[in-house]
XYZ file of N, CA and C in Angstrom:
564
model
N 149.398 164.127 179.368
C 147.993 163.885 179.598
C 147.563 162.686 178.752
N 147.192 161.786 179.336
C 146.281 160.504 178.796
C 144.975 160.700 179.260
N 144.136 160.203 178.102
C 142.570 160.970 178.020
C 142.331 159.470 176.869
N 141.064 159.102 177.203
C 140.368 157.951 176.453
C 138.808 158.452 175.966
N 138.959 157.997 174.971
C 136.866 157.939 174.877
C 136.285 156.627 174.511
N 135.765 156.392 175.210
C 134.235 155.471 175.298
C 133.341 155.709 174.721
N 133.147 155.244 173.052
C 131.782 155.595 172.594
C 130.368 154.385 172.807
N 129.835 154.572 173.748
C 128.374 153.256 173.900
C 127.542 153.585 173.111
N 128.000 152.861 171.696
C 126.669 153.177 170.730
C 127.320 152.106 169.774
N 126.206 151.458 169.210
C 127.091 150.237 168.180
C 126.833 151.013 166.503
N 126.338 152.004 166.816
C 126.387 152.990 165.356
C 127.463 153.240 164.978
N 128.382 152.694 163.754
C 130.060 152.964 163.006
C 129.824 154.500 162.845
N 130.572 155.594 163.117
C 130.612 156.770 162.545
C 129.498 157.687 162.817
N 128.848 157.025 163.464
C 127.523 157.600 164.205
C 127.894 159.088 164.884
N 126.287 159.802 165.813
C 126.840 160.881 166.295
C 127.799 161.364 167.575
N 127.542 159.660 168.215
C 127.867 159.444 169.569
C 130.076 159.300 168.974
N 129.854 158.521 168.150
C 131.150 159.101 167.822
C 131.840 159.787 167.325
N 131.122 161.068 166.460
C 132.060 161.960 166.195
C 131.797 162.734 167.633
N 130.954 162.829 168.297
C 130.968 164.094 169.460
C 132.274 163.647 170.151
N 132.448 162.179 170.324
C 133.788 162.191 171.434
C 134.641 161.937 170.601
N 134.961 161.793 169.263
C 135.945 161.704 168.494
C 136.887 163.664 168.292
N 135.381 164.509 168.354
C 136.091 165.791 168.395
C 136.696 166.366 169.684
N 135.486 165.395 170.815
C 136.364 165.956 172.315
C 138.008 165.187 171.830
N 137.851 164.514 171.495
C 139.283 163.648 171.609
C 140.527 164.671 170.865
N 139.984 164.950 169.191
C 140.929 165.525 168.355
C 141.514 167.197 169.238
N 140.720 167.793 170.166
C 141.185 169.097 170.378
C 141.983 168.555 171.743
N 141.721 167.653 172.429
C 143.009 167.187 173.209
C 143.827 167.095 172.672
N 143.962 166.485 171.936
C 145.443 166.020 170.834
C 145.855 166.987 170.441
N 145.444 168.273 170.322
C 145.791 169.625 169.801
C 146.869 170.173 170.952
N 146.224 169.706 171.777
C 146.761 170.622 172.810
C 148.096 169.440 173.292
N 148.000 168.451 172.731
C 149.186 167.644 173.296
C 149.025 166.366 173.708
N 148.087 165.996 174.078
C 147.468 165.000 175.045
C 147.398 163.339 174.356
N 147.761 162.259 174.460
C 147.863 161.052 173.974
C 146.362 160.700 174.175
N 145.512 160.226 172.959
C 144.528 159.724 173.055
C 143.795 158.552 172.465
N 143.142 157.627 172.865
C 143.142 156.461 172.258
C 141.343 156.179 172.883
N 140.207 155.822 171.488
C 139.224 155.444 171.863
C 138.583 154.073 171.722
N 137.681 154.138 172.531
C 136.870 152.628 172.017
C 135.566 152.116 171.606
N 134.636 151.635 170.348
C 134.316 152.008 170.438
C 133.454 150.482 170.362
N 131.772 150.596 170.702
C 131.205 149.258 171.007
C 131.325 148.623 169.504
N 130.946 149.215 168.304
C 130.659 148.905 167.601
C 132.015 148.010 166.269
N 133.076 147.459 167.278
C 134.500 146.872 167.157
C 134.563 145.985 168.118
N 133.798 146.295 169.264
C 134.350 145.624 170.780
C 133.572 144.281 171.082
N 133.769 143.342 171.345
C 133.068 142.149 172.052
C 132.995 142.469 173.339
N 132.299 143.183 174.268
C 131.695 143.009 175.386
C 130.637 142.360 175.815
N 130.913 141.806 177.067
C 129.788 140.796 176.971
C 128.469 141.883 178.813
N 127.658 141.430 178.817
C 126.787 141.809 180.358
C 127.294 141.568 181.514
N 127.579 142.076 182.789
C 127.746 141.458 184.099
C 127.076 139.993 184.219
N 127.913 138.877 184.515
C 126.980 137.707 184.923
C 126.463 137.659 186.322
N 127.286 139.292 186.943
C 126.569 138.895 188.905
C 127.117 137.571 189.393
N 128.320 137.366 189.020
C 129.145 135.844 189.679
C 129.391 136.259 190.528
N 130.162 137.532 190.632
C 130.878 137.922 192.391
C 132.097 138.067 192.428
N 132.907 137.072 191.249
C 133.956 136.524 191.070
C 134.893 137.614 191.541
N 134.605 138.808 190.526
C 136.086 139.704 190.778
C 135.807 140.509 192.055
N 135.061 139.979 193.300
C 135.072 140.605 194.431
C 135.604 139.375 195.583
N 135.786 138.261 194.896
C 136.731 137.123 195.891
C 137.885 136.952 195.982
N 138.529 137.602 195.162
C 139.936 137.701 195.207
C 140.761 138.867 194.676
N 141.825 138.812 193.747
C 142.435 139.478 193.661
C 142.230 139.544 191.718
N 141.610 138.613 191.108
C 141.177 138.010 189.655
C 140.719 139.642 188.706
N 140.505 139.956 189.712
C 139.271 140.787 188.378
C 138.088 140.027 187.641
N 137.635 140.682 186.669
C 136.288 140.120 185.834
C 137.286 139.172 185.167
N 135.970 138.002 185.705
C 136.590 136.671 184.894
C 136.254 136.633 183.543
N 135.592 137.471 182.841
C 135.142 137.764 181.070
C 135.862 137.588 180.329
N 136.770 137.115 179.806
C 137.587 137.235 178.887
C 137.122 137.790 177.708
N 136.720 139.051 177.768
C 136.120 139.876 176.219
C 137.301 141.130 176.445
N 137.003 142.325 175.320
C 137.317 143.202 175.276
C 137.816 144.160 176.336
N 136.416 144.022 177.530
C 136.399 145.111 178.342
C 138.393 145.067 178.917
N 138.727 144.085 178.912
C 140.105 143.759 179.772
C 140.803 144.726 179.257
N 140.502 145.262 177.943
C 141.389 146.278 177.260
C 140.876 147.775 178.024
N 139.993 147.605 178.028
C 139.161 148.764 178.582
C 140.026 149.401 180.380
N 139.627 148.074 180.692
C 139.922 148.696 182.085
C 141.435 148.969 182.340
N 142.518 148.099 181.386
C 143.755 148.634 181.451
C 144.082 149.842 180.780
N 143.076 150.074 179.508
C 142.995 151.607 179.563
C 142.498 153.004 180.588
N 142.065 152.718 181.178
C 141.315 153.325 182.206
C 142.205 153.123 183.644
N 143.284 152.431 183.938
C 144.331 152.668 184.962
C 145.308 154.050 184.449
N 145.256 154.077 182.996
C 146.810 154.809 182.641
C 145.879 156.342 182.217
N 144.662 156.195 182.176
C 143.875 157.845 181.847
C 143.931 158.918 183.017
N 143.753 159.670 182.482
C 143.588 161.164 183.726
C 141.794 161.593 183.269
N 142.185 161.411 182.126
C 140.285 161.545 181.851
C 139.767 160.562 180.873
N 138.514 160.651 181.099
C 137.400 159.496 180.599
C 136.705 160.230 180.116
N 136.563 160.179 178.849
C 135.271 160.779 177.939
C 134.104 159.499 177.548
N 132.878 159.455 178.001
C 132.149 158.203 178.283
C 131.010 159.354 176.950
N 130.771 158.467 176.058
C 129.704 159.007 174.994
C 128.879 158.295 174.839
N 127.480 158.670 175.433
C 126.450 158.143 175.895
C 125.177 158.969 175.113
N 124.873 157.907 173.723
C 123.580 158.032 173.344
C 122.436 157.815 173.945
N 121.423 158.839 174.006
C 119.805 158.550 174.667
C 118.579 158.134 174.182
N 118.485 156.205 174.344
C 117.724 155.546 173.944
C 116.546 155.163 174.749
N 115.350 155.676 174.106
C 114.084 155.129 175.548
C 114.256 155.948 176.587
N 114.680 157.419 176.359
C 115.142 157.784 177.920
C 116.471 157.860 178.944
N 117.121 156.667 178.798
C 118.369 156.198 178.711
C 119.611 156.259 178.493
N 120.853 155.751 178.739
C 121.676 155.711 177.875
C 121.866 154.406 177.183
N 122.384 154.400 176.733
C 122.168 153.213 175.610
C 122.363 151.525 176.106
N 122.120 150.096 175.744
C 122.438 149.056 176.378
C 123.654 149.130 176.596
N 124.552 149.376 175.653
C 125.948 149.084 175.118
C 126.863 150.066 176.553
N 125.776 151.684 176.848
C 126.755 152.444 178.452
C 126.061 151.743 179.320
N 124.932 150.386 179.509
C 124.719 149.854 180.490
C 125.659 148.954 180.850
N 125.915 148.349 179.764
C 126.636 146.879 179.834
C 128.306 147.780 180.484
N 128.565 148.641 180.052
C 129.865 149.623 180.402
C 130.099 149.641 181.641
N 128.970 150.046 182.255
C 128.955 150.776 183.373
C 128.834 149.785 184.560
N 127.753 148.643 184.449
C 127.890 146.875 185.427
C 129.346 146.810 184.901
N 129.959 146.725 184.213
C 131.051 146.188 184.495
C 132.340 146.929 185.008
N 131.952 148.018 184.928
C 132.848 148.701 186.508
C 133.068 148.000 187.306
N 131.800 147.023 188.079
C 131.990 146.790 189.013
C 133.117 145.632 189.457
N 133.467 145.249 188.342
C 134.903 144.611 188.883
C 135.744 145.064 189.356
N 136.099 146.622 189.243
C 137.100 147.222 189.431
C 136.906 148.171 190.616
N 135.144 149.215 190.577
C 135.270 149.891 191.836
C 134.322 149.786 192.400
N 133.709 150.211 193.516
C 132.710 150.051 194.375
C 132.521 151.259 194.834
N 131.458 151.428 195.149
C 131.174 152.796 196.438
C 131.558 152.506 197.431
N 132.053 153.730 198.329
C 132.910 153.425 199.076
C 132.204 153.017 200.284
N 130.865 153.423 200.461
C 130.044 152.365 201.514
C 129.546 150.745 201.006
N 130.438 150.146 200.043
C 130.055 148.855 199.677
C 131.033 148.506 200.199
N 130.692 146.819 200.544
C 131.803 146.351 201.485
C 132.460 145.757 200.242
N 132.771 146.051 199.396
C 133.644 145.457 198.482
C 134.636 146.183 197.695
N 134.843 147.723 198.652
C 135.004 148.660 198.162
C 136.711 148.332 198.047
N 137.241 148.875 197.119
C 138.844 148.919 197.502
C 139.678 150.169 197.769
N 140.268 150.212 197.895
C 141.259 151.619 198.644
C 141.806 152.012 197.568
N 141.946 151.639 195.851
C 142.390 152.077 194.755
C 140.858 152.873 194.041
N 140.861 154.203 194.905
C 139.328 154.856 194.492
C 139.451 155.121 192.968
N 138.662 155.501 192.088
C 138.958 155.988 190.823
C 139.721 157.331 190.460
N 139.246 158.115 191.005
C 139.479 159.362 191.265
C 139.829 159.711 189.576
N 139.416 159.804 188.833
C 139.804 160.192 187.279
C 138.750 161.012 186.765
N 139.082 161.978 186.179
C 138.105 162.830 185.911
C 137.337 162.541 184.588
N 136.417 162.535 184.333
C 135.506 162.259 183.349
C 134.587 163.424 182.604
N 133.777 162.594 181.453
C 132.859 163.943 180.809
C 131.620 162.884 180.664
N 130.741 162.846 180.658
C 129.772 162.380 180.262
C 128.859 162.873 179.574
N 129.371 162.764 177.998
C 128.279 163.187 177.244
C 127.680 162.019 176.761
N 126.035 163.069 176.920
C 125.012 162.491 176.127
C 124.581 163.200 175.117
N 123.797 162.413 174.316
C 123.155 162.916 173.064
C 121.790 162.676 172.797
N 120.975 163.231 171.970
C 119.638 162.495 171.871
C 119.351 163.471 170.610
N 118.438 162.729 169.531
C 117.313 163.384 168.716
C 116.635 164.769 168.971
N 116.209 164.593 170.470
C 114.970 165.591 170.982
C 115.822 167.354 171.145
N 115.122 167.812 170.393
C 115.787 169.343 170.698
C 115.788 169.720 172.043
N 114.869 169.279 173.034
C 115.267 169.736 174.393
C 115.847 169.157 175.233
N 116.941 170.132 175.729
C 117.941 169.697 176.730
C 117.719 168.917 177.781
N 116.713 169.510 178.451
C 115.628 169.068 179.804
C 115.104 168.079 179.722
N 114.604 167.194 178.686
C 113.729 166.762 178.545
C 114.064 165.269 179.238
N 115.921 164.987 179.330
C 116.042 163.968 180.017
C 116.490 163.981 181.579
N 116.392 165.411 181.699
C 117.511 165.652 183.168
C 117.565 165.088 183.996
N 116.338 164.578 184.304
C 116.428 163.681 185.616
C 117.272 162.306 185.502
N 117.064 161.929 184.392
C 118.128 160.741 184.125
C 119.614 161.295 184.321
N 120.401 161.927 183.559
C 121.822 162.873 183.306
C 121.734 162.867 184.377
N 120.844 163.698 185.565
C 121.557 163.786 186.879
C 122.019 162.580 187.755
N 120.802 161.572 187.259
C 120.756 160.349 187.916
C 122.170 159.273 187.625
N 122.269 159.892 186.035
C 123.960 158.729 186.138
C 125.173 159.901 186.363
N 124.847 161.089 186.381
C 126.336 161.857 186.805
C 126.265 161.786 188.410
N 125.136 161.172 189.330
C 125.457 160.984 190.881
C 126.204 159.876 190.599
N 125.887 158.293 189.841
C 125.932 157.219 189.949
C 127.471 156.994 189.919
N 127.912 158.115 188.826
C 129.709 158.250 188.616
C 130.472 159.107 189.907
N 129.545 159.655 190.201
C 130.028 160.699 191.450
C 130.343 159.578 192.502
N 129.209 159.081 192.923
C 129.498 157.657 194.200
C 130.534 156.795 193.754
N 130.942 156.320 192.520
C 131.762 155.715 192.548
C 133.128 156.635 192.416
N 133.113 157.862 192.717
C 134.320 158.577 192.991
C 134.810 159.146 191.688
N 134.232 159.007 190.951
C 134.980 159.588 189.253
C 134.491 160.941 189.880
N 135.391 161.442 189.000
C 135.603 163.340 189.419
C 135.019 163.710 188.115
N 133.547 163.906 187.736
C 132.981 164.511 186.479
C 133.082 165.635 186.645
N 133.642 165.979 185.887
C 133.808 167.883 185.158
C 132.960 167.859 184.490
N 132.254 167.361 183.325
C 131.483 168.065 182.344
C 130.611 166.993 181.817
N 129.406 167.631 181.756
C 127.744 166.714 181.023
C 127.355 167.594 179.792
N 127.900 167.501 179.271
C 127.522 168.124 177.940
C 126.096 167.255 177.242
N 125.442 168.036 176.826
C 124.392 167.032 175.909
C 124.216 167.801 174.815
N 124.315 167.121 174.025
C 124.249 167.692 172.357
C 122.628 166.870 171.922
N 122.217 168.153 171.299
C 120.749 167.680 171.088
C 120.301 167.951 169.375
N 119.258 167.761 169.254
C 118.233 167.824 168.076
C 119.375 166.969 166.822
N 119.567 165.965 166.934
C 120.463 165.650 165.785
C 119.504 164.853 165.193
N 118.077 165.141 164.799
C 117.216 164.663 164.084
C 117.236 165.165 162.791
N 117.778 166.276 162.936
C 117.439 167.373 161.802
C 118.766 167.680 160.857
N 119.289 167.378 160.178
C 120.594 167.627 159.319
C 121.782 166.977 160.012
N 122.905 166.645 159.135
C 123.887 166.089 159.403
C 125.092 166.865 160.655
N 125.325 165.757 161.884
C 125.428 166.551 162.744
C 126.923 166.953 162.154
N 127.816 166.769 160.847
C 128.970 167.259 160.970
C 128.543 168.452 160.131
N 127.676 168.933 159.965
C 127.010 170.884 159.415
C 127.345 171.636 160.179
N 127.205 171.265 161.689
C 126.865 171.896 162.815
C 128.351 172.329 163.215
N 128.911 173.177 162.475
C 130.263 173.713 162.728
C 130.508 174.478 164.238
N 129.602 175.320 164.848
C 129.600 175.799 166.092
C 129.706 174.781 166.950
N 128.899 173.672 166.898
C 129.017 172.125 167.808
C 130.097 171.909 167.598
N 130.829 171.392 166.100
C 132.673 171.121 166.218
C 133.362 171.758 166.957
N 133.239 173.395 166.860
C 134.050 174.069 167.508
C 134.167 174.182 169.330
N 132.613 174.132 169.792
C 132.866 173.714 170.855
C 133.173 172.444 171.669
N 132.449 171.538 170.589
C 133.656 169.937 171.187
C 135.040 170.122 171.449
N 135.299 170.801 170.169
C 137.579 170.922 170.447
C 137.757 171.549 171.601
N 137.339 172.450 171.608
C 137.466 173.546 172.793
C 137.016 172.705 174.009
N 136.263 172.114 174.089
C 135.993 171.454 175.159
C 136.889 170.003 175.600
N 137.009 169.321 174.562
C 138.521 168.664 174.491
C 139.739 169.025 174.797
N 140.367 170.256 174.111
C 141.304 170.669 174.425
C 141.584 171.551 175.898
N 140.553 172.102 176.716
C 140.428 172.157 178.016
C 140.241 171.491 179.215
N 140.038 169.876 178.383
C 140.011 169.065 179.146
C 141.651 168.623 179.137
N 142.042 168.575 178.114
C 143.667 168.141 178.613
C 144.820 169.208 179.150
N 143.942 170.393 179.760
C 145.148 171.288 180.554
C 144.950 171.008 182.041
N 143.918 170.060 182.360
C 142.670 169.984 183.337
C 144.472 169.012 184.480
């Protein structure tokens, strides 16, 4: 099992990365090769909307980071995408992430679609300050369709909340269910 995490948050050690740093460690428990990335190391740059990697065979003409990214993301079975909630949101850093998919996949009613669907199963956690779960749902649902159309197979939206209030590595019941939730992701 190869399993990656994506942390979109330019916070070092932040909460967005220990949540997928623990999904990650209880994969590894269970066996699973894992390797993350995280913005706050990475030079990614915005979609420029050139077109480029839909005229040929090129890919994103960017020469940044993401190139590492997406050759990580051929050799995964799962994608752990850790998505802090800013303004509502997920963060610039899972915007800039997520436009730049589009070098690689399309919906399959876009005419630019390719016959190499994603099909990789994913988690999309988010996080936020606000103790209530709800309070963003309509968004969460809105980017777990957005991954759905582009064919990623999401298993799990976890949102970890109220991390306004004490240090989220206290929260030993949260550790325990990250691993567990990690490590069930790599029997997956």
């Amino acid at each position: 099992m190869n399993m990656i995490g994506i942390i979109a948050s330019e916070r070092k050690e932040g909460n967005t990365d220990f949540i997928v740093n623990k999904m990650l460690e209880g994969a590894r428990e269970q066996g699973a090769q894992t390797q993350s990335f995280s913005f706050n190391n990475l030079n990614i740059k915005p979609c420029r909307g050139c077109w480029a990697c839909h005229k040929g065979d090129q890919g994103c003409v960017i020469n940044d980071d993401m190139q590492k990214i997406y050759d990580a993301i051929e050799d995964a079975e799962v994608i752990i995408l850790g998505l802090p909630i800013y303004m509502g949101q997920m963060s610039g850093q899972g915007k800039i992430f997520t436009d730049r998919l589009f070098a690689r996949f399309s919906p399959r009613f876009s005419p630019y679609f390719k016959e190499n669907a994603v099909k990789k199963q994913m988690v999309l956690s988010f996080n936020q300050g606000n103790p209530n779960a709800d309070l963003f749902k309509p968004y969460i649902d809105y980017t777990n369709q957005m991954f759905r159309t582009l064919e990623f197979n999401v298993k799990e939206v976890p949102v970890v909340t109220d991390l306004r209030n004490g240090s989220i590595h206290d929260r030993e019941d949260l550790c325990r269910e990250l691993k567990y939730l990690g490590s069930s992701l790599a029997s997956i």
